[in-house]
Amino acid sequence: MENKLFEQVKDEAITYGKALGKVGKLHFIGIVSRVLGLFLLILTVVLCVFALFTFGAVAAIDVLAKYMPVWAAALLIGSTYLVLMIVAVLARKPLFVHPFISLLTKQVIGTQEQLTIETLKAEQEVTLQTVRIETKVDNATRELNFYTYLVKYIWNWLSGKLRRRENT
């Protein structure tokens, strides 16, 4: 019986460890995806700014200067890049964060919302495993206390009988 109990506790501990590992992995994926998404957002904005002030701006202004004043051509190109930067900032999750979440979870989880749901499921599994282990340990402790009390009671009873025989 004790082997079976210890095997159950061992199995519960292994399941608990796996659930805890999954929670840690999902939290790590969430953090890494946000960091990488932010990094790529910044890199994209910087590259857009560089592109604004270099090749695109010069080439477009040169072409448009033939049909309109140079200041109007420069304003048109500058506003185009500004709109592109605003779109990149507004669409940062579907453009940057969600692809990294999908990449890091091997296409199982595609969006940040799905990652949050999976993290909650994994945390629930950890809580469930914790309760199971605590229940097993409580039962084992109660059973051990019962047997200890029973042995102590029998010992006291036997030693009391032996003392009575010695006294008589």
mmCIF file with all atom_site columns, C-alpha atoms in Angstrom:
data_model
loop_
_atom_site.group_PDB
_atom_site.id
_atom_site.type_symbol
_atom_site.label_atom_id
_atom_site.label_alt_id
_atom_site.label_comp_id
_atom_site.label_asym_id
_atom_site.label_entity_id
_atom_site.label_seq_id
_atom_site.pdbx_PDB_ins_code
_atom_site.Cartn_x
_atom_site.Cartn_y
_atom_site.Cartn_z
_atom_site.occupancy
_atom_site.B_iso_or_equiv
_atom_site.pdbx_formal_charge
_atom_site.auth_seq_id
_atom_site.auth_comp_id
_atom_site.auth_asym_id
_atom_site.auth_atom_id
_atom_site.pdbx_PDB_model_num
ATOM 1   C CA . MET A 1 1   ? 0.000  0.000  0.000   1.00 0.00 ? 1   MET A CA 1
ATOM 2   C CA . GLU A 1 2   ? 2.811  2.386  0.833   1.00 0.00 ? 2   GLU A CA 1
ATOM 3   C CA . ASN A 1 3   ? 4.501  1.764  -2.532  1.00 0.00 ? 3   ASN A CA 1
ATOM 4   C CA . LYS A 1 4   ? 1.256  2.549  -4.315  1.00 0.00 ? 4   LYS A CA 1
ATOM 5   C CA . LEU A 1 5   ? 0.845  5.744  -2.299  1.00 0.00 ? 5   LEU A CA 1
ATOM 6   C CA . PHE A 1 6   ? 4.411  6.845  -2.973  1.00 0.00 ? 6   PHE A CA 1
ATOM 7   C CA . GLU A 1 7   ? 4.023  6.033  -6.669  1.00 0.00 ? 7   GLU A CA 1
ATOM 8   C CA . GLN A 1 8   ? 0.874  8.165  -6.789  1.00 0.00 ? 8   GLN A CA 1
ATOM 9   C CA . VAL A 1 9   ? 2.627  11.035 -5.020  1.00 0.00 ? 9   VAL A CA 1
ATOM 10  C CA . LYS A 1 10  ? 5.597  10.673 -7.385  1.00 0.00 ? 10  LYS A CA 1
ATOM 11  C CA . ASP A 1 11  ? 3.304  10.700 -10.425 1.00 0.00 ? 11  ASP A CA 1
ATOM 12  C CA . GLU A 1 12  ? 1.484  13.749 -9.091  1.00 0.00 ? 12  GLU A CA 1
ATOM 13  C CA . ALA A 1 13  ? 4.804  15.511 -8.487  1.00 0.00 ? 13  ALA A CA 1
ATOM 14  C CA . ILE A 1 14  ? 5.952  14.733 -12.033 1.00 0.00 ? 14  ILE A CA 1
ATOM 15  C CA . THR A 1 15  ? 2.662  16.032 -13.477 1.00 0.00 ? 15  THR A CA 1
ATOM 16  C CA . TYR A 1 16  ? 2.956  19.100 -11.269 1.00 0.00 ? 16  TYR A CA 1
ATOM 17  C CA . GLY A 1 17  ? 6.489  19.726 -12.516 1.00 0.00 ? 17  GLY A CA 1
ATOM 18  C CA . LYS A 1 18  ? 5.382  19.421 -16.134 1.00 0.00 ? 18  LYS A CA 1
ATOM 19  C CA . ALA A 1 19  ? 2.479  21.818 -15.587 1.00 0.00 ? 19  ALA A CA 1
ATOM 20  C CA . LEU A 1 20  ? 4.767  24.266 -13.809 1.00 0.00 ? 20  LEU A CA 1
ATOM 21  C CA . GLY A 1 21  ? 7.260  24.003 -16.676 1.00 0.00 ? 21  GLY A CA 1
ATOM 22  C CA . LYS A 1 22  ? 4.518  24.737 -19.202 1.00 0.00 ? 22  LYS A CA 1
ATOM 23  C CA . VAL A 1 23  ? 3.446  27.832 -17.267 1.00 0.00 ? 23  VAL A CA 1
ATOM 24  C CA . GLY A 1 24  ? 7.044  29.030 -17.157 1.00 0.00 ? 24  GLY A CA 1
ATOM 25  C CA . LYS A 1 25  ? 7.494  28.390 -20.866 1.00 0.00 ? 25  LYS A CA 1
ATOM 26  C CA . LEU A 1 26  ? 4.336  30.309 -21.758 1.00 0.00 ? 26  LEU A CA 1
ATOM 27  C CA . HIS A 1 27  ? 5.311  33.234 -19.529 1.00 0.00 ? 27  HIS A CA 1
ATOM 28  C CA . PHE A 1 28  ? 8.762  33.243 -21.128 1.00 0.00 ? 28  PHE A CA 1
ATOM 29  C CA . ILE A 1 29  ? 7.238  33.183 -24.613 1.00 0.00 ? 29  ILE A CA 1
ATOM 30  C CA . GLY A 1 30  ? 4.990  36.109 -23.701 1.00 0.00 ? 30  GLY A CA 1
ATOM 31  C CA . ILE A 1 31  ? 7.896  38.169 -22.409 1.00 0.00 ? 31  ILE A CA 1
ATOM 32  C CA . VAL A 1 32  ? 10.215 37.312 -25.304 1.00 0.00 ? 32  VAL A CA 1
ATOM 33  C CA . SER A 1 33  ? 7.535  38.013 -27.908 1.00 0.00 ? 33  SER A CA 1
ATOM 34  C CA . ARG A 1 34  ? 6.764  41.417 -26.389 1.00 0.00 ? 34  ARG A CA 1
ATOM 35  C CA . VAL A 1 35  ? 10.445 42.307 -26.198 1.00 0.00 ? 35  VAL A CA 1
ATOM 36  C CA . LEU A 1 36  ? 11.159 41.149 -29.728 1.00 0.00 ? 36  LEU A CA 1
ATOM 37  C CA . GLY A 1 37  ? 8.013  42.864 -31.018 1.00 0.00 ? 37  GLY A CA 1
ATOM 38  C CA . LEU A 1 38  ? 9.044  46.119 -29.386 1.00 0.00 ? 38  LEU A CA 1
ATOM 39  C CA . PHE A 1 39  ? 12.577 45.759 -30.698 1.00 0.00 ? 39  PHE A CA 1
ATOM 40  C CA . LEU A 1 40  ? 11.317 45.153 -34.221 1.00 0.00 ? 40  LEU A CA 1
ATOM 41  C CA . LEU A 1 41  ? 8.895  48.051 -33.925 1.00 0.00 ? 41  LEU A CA 1
ATOM 42  C CA . ILE A 1 42  ? 11.739 50.364 -32.963 1.00 0.00 ? 42  ILE A CA 1
ATOM 43  C CA . LEU A 1 43  ? 13.955 48.954 -35.692 1.00 0.00 ? 43  LEU A CA 1
ATOM 44  C CA . THR A 1 44  ? 11.184 49.453 -38.249 1.00 0.00 ? 44  THR A CA 1
ATOM 45  C CA . VAL A 1 45  ? 10.574 53.025 -37.175 1.00 0.00 ? 45  VAL A CA 1
ATOM 46  C CA . VAL A 1 46  ? 14.291 53.780 -37.306 1.00 0.00 ? 46  VAL A CA 1
ATOM 47  C CA . LEU A 1 47  ? 14.603 52.204 -40.727 1.00 0.00 ? 47  LEU A CA 1
ATOM 48  C CA . CYS A 1 48  ? 11.572 54.139 -41.947 1.00 0.00 ? 48  CYS A CA 1
ATOM 49  C CA . VAL A 1 49  ? 13.139 57.345 -40.670 1.00 0.00 ? 49  VAL A CA 1
ATOM 50  C CA . PHE A 1 50  ? 16.427 56.532 -42.375 1.00 0.00 ? 50  PHE A CA 1
ATOM 51  C CA . ALA A 1 51  ? 14.588 55.690 -45.579 1.00 0.00 ? 51  ALA A CA 1
ATOM 52  C CA . LEU A 1 52  ? 12.682 58.943 -45.234 1.00 0.00 ? 52  LEU A CA 1
ATOM 53  C CA . PHE A 1 53  ? 15.827 61.041 -45.120 1.00 0.00 ? 53  PHE A CA 1
ATOM 54  C CA . THR A 1 54  ? 17.828 59.125 -47.706 1.00 0.00 ? 54  THR A CA 1
ATOM 55  C CA . PHE A 1 55  ? 16.964 57.234 -50.823 1.00 0.00 ? 55  PHE A CA 1
ATOM 56  C CA . GLY A 1 56  ? 13.193 57.588 -51.012 1.00 0.00 ? 56  GLY A CA 1
ATOM 57  C CA . ALA A 1 57  ? 13.045 61.236 -50.156 1.00 0.00 ? 57  ALA A CA 1
ATOM 58  C CA . VAL A 1 58  ? 15.787 62.330 -52.488 1.00 0.00 ? 58  VAL A CA 1
ATOM 59  C CA . ALA A 1 59  ? 14.621 60.232 -55.416 1.00 0.00 ? 59  ALA A CA 1
ATOM 60  C CA . ALA A 1 60  ? 10.944 61.118 -55.077 1.00 0.00 ? 60  ALA A CA 1
ATOM 61  C CA . ILE A 1 61  ? 11.586 64.796 -54.563 1.00 0.00 ? 61  ILE A CA 1
ATOM 62  C CA . ASP A 1 62  ? 13.805 64.856 -57.610 1.00 0.00 ? 62  ASP A CA 1
ATOM 63  C CA . VAL A 1 63  ? 11.114 63.221 -59.753 1.00 0.00 ? 63  VAL A CA 1
ATOM 64  C CA . LEU A 1 64  ? 8.261  65.338 -58.372 1.00 0.00 ? 64  LEU A CA 1
ATOM 65  C CA . ALA A 1 65  ? 10.247 68.554 -58.653 1.00 0.00 ? 65  ALA A CA 1
ATOM 66  C CA . LYS A 1 66  ? 9.770  68.425 -62.397 1.00 0.00 ? 66  LYS A CA 1
ATOM 67  C CA . TYR A 1 67  ? 5.984  68.704 -62.011 1.00 0.00 ? 67  TYR A CA 1
ATOM 68  C CA . MET A 1 68  ? 5.584  70.805 -58.855 1.00 0.00 ? 68  MET A CA 1
ATOM 69  C CA . PRO A 1 69  ? 7.636  73.003 -56.584 1.00 0.00 ? 69  PRO A CA 1
ATOM 70  C CA . VAL A 1 70  ? 10.380 71.246 -54.632 1.00 0.00 ? 70  VAL A CA 1
ATOM 71  C CA . TRP A 1 71  ? 8.822  72.099 -51.245 1.00 0.00 ? 71  TRP A CA 1
ATOM 72  C CA . ALA A 1 72  ? 5.505  70.449 -52.252 1.00 0.00 ? 72  ALA A CA 1
ATOM 73  C CA . ALA A 1 73  ? 7.304  67.344 -53.448 1.00 0.00 ? 73  ALA A CA 1
ATOM 74  C CA . ALA A 1 74  ? 9.256  67.138 -50.174 1.00 0.00 ? 74  ALA A CA 1
ATOM 75  C CA . LEU A 1 75  ? 6.050  67.621 -48.152 1.00 0.00 ? 75  LEU A CA 1
ATOM 76  C CA . LEU A 1 76  ? 4.256  64.887 -50.074 1.00 0.00 ? 76  LEU A CA 1
ATOM 77  C CA . ILE A 1 77  ? 7.037  62.334 -49.619 1.00 0.00 ? 77  ILE A CA 1
ATOM 78  C CA . GLY A 1 78  ? 7.505  63.229 -45.950 1.00 0.00 ? 78  GLY A CA 1
ATOM 79  C CA . SER A 1 79  ? 3.810  62.803 -45.210 1.00 0.00 ? 79  SER A CA 1
ATOM 80  C CA . THR A 1 80  ? 3.789  59.438 -46.993 1.00 0.00 ? 80  THR A CA 1
ATOM 81  C CA . TYR A 1 81  ? 6.540  58.112 -44.731 1.00 0.00 ? 81  TYR A CA 1
ATOM 82  C CA . LEU A 1 82  ? 4.800  59.584 -41.711 1.00 0.00 ? 82  LEU A CA 1
ATOM 83  C CA . VAL A 1 83  ? 1.637  57.646 -42.604 1.00 0.00 ? 83  VAL A CA 1
ATOM 84  C CA . LEU A 1 84  ? 3.740  54.470 -42.967 1.00 0.00 ? 84  LEU A CA 1
ATOM 85  C CA . MET A 1 85  ? 5.222  54.976 -39.484 1.00 0.00 ? 85  MET A CA 1
ATOM 86  C CA . ILE A 1 86  ? 1.751  55.521 -37.987 1.00 0.00 ? 86  ILE A CA 1
ATOM 87  C CA . VAL A 1 87  ? 0.497  52.331 -39.646 1.00 0.00 ? 87  VAL A CA 1
ATOM 88  C CA . ALA A 1 88  ? 3.508  50.414 -38.259 1.00 0.00 ? 88  ALA A CA 1
ATOM 89  C CA . VAL A 1 89  ? 2.805  51.677 -34.727 1.00 0.00 ? 89  VAL A CA 1
ATOM 90  C CA . LEU A 1 90  ? -0.936 50.967 -34.918 1.00 0.00 ? 90  LEU A CA 1
ATOM 91  C CA . ALA A 1 91  ? -0.484 47.508 -36.430 1.00 0.00 ? 91  ALA A CA 1
ATOM 92  C CA . ARG A 1 92  ? 2.446  46.447 -34.233 1.00 0.00 ? 92  ARG A CA 1
ATOM 93  C CA . LYS A 1 93  ? 0.657  43.437 -32.707 1.00 0.00 ? 93  LYS A CA 1
ATOM 94  C CA . PRO A 1 94  ? -0.420 41.711 -35.935 1.00 0.00 ? 94  PRO A CA 1
ATOM 95  C CA . LEU A 1 95  ? 2.781  42.727 -37.708 1.00 0.00 ? 95  LEU A CA 1
ATOM 96  C CA . PHE A 1 96  ? 5.358  41.979 -35.029 1.00 0.00 ? 96  PHE A CA 1
ATOM 97  C CA . VAL A 1 97  ? 4.082  40.436 -31.777 1.00 0.00 ? 97  VAL A CA 1
ATOM 98  C CA . HIS A 1 98  ? 1.712  37.778 -33.161 1.00 0.00 ? 98  HIS A CA 1
ATOM 99  C CA . PRO A 1 99  ? 4.227  36.355 -35.679 1.00 0.00 ? 99  PRO A CA 1
ATOM 100 C CA . PHE A 1 100 ? 6.796  35.912 -32.914 1.00 0.00 ? 100 PHE A CA 1
ATOM 101 C CA . ILE A 1 101 ? 4.260  34.242 -30.651 1.00 0.00 ? 101 ILE A CA 1
ATOM 102 C CA . SER A 1 102 ? 3.415  31.843 -33.492 1.00 0.00 ? 102 SER A CA 1
ATOM 103 C CA . LEU A 1 103 ? 7.093  31.240 -34.180 1.00 0.00 ? 103 LEU A CA 1
ATOM 104 C CA . LEU A 1 104 ? 8.014  30.604 -30.548 1.00 0.00 ? 104 LEU A CA 1
ATOM 105 C CA . THR A 1 105 ? 5.088  28.250 -29.921 1.00 0.00 ? 105 THR A CA 1
ATOM 106 C CA . LYS A 1 106 ? 5.567  26.403 -33.216 1.00 0.00 ? 106 LYS A CA 1
ATOM 107 C CA . GLN A 1 107 ? 2.313  27.643 -34.784 1.00 0.00 ? 107 GLN A CA 1
ATOM 108 C CA . VAL A 1 108 ? 0.120  26.283 -31.970 1.00 0.00 ? 108 VAL A CA 1
ATOM 109 C CA . ILE A 1 109 ? -0.651 29.716 -30.545 1.00 0.00 ? 109 ILE A CA 1
ATOM 110 C CA . GLY A 1 110 ? -1.041 32.557 -33.011 1.00 0.00 ? 110 GLY A CA 1
ATOM 111 C CA . THR A 1 111 ? -2.057 35.659 -31.074 1.00 0.00 ? 111 THR A CA 1
ATOM 112 C CA . GLN A 1 112 ? -1.411 37.272 -27.744 1.00 0.00 ? 112 GLN A CA 1
ATOM 113 C CA . GLU A 1 113 ? -4.979 36.524 -26.665 1.00 0.00 ? 113 GLU A CA 1
ATOM 114 C CA . GLN A 1 114 ? -4.503 32.813 -27.380 1.00 0.00 ? 114 GLN A CA 1
ATOM 115 C CA . LEU A 1 115 ? -1.226 32.938 -25.452 1.00 0.00 ? 115 LEU A CA 1
ATOM 116 C CA . THR A 1 116 ? -3.044 34.489 -22.480 1.00 0.00 ? 116 THR A CA 1
ATOM 117 C CA . ILE A 1 117 ? -5.727 31.791 -22.621 1.00 0.00 ? 117 ILE A CA 1
ATOM 118 C CA . GLU A 1 118 ? -3.134 28.998 -22.834 1.00 0.00 ? 118 GLU A CA 1
ATOM 119 C CA . THR A 1 119 ? -1.191 30.548 -19.946 1.00 0.00 ? 119 THR A CA 1
ATOM 120 C CA . LEU A 1 120 ? -4.358 30.633 -17.829 1.00 0.00 ? 120 LEU A CA 1
ATOM 121 C CA . LYS A 1 121 ? -5.049 26.990 -18.695 1.00 0.00 ? 121 LYS A CA 1
ATOM 122 C CA . ALA A 1 122 ? -1.511 26.011 -17.709 1.00 0.00 ? 122 ALA A CA 1
ATOM 123 C CA . GLU A 1 123 ? -1.759 27.970 -14.445 1.00 0.00 ? 123 GLU A CA 1
ATOM 124 C CA . GLN A 1 124 ? -5.050 26.204 -13.700 1.00 0.00 ? 124 GLN A CA 1
ATOM 125 C CA . GLU A 1 125 ? -3.330 22.869 -14.303 1.00 0.00 ? 125 GLU A CA 1
ATOM 126 C CA . VAL A 1 126 ? -0.575 23.862 -11.852 1.00 0.00 ? 126 VAL A CA 1
ATOM 127 C CA . THR A 1 127 ? -3.188 24.811 -9.261  1.00 0.00 ? 127 THR A CA 1
ATOM 128 C CA . LEU A 1 128 ? -5.005 21.523 -9.806  1.00 0.00 ? 128 LEU A CA 1
ATOM 129 C CA . GLN A 1 129 ? -1.778 19.540 -9.442  1.00 0.00 ? 129 GLN A CA 1
ATOM 130 C CA . THR A 1 130 ? -0.907 21.480 -6.279  1.00 0.00 ? 130 THR A CA 1
ATOM 131 C CA . VAL A 1 131 ? -4.264 20.585 -4.745  1.00 0.00 ? 131 VAL A CA 1
ATOM 132 C CA . ARG A 1 132 ? -3.847 16.936 -5.738  1.00 0.00 ? 132 ARG A CA 1
ATOM 133 C CA . ILE A 1 133 ? -0.370 16.732 -4.206  1.00 0.00 ? 133 ILE A CA 1
ATOM 134 C CA . GLU A 1 134 ? -1.500 18.494 -1.033  1.00 0.00 ? 134 GLU A CA 1
ATOM 135 C CA . THR A 1 135 ? -4.421 16.085 -0.748  1.00 0.00 ? 135 THR A CA 1
ATOM 136 C CA . LYS A 1 136 ? -2.149 13.062 -1.180  1.00 0.00 ? 136 LYS A CA 1
ATOM 137 C CA . VAL A 1 137 ? 0.313  14.402 1.379   1.00 0.00 ? 137 VAL A CA 1
ATOM 138 C CA . ASP A 1 138 ? -2.492 15.211 3.829   1.00 0.00 ? 138 ASP A CA 1
ATOM 139 C CA . ASN A 1 139 ? -3.920 11.715 3.423   1.00 0.00 ? 139 ASN A CA 1
ATOM 140 C CA . ALA A 1 140 ? -0.504 10.131 3.871   1.00 0.00 ? 140 ALA A CA 1
ATOM 141 C CA . THR A 1 141 ? 0.157  12.264 6.952   1.00 0.00 ? 141 THR A CA 1
ATOM 142 C CA . ARG A 1 142 ? -3.239 11.411 8.425   1.00 0.00 ? 142 ARG A CA 1
ATOM 143 C CA . GLU A 1 143 ? -2.671 7.719  7.748   1.00 0.00 ? 143 GLU A CA 1
ATOM 144 C CA . LEU A 1 144 ? 0.810  7.842  9.287   1.00 0.00 ? 144 LEU A CA 1
ATOM 145 C CA . ASN A 1 145 ? -0.532 9.646  12.356  1.00 0.00 ? 145 ASN A CA 1
ATOM 146 C CA . PHE A 1 146 ? -3.273 7.051  12.696  1.00 0.00 ? 146 PHE A CA 1
ATOM 147 C CA . TYR A 1 147 ? -0.841 4.149  12.567  1.00 0.00 ? 147 TYR A CA 1
ATOM 148 C CA . THR A 1 148 ? 1.545  5.924  14.938  1.00 0.00 ? 148 THR A CA 1
ATOM 149 C CA . TYR A 1 149 ? -1.268 6.528  17.401  1.00 0.00 ? 149 TYR A CA 1
ATOM 150 C CA . LEU A 1 150 ? -2.446 2.922  17.033  1.00 0.00 ? 150 LEU A CA 1
ATOM 151 C CA . VAL A 1 151 ? 1.040  1.508  17.676  1.00 0.00 ? 151 VAL A CA 1
ATOM 152 C CA . LYS A 1 152 ? 1.498  3.874  20.635  1.00 0.00 ? 152 LYS A CA 1
ATOM 153 C CA . TYR A 1 153 ? -1.889 2.846  22.055  1.00 0.00 ? 153 TYR A CA 1
ATOM 154 C CA . ILE A 1 154 ? -1.128 -0.853 21.661  1.00 0.00 ? 154 ILE A CA 1
ATOM 155 C CA . TRP A 1 155 ? 2.334  -0.337 23.173  1.00 0.00 ? 155 TRP A CA 1
ATOM 156 C CA . ASN A 1 156 ? 0.915  1.495  26.182  1.00 0.00 ? 156 ASN A CA 1
ATOM 157 C CA . TRP A 1 157 ? -1.773 -1.135 26.589  1.00 0.00 ? 157 TRP A CA 1
ATOM 158 C CA . LEU A 1 158 ? 0.768  -3.995 26.461  1.00 0.00 ? 158 LEU A CA 1
ATOM 159 C CA . SER A 1 159 ? 3.244  -2.223 28.718  1.00 0.00 ? 159 SER A CA 1
ATOM 160 C CA . GLY A 1 160 ? 0.428  -1.507 31.196  1.00 0.00 ? 160 GLY A CA 1
ATOM 161 C CA . LYS A 1 161 ? -0.521 -5.198 31.252  1.00 0.00 ? 161 LYS A CA 1
ATOM 162 C CA . LEU A 1 162 ? 3.117  -6.179 31.726  1.00 0.00 ? 162 LEU A CA 1
ATOM 163 C CA . ARG A 1 163 ? 3.487  -3.735 34.634  1.00 0.00 ? 163 ARG A CA 1
ATOM 164 C CA . ARG A 1 164 ? 0.363  -5.056 36.287  1.00 0.00 ? 164 ARG A CA 1
ATOM 165 C CA . ARG A 1 165 ? 1.698  -8.603 36.055  1.00 0.00 ? 165 ARG A CA 1
ATOM 166 C CA . GLU A 1 166 ? 5.029  -7.536 37.527  1.00 0.00 ? 166 GLU A CA 1
ATOM 167 C CA . ASN A 1 167 ? 3.295  -5.754 40.391  1.00 0.00 ? 167 ASN A CA 1
ATOM 168 C CA . THR A 1 168 ? 1.106  -8.726 41.269  1.00 0.00 ? 168 THR A CA 1
#
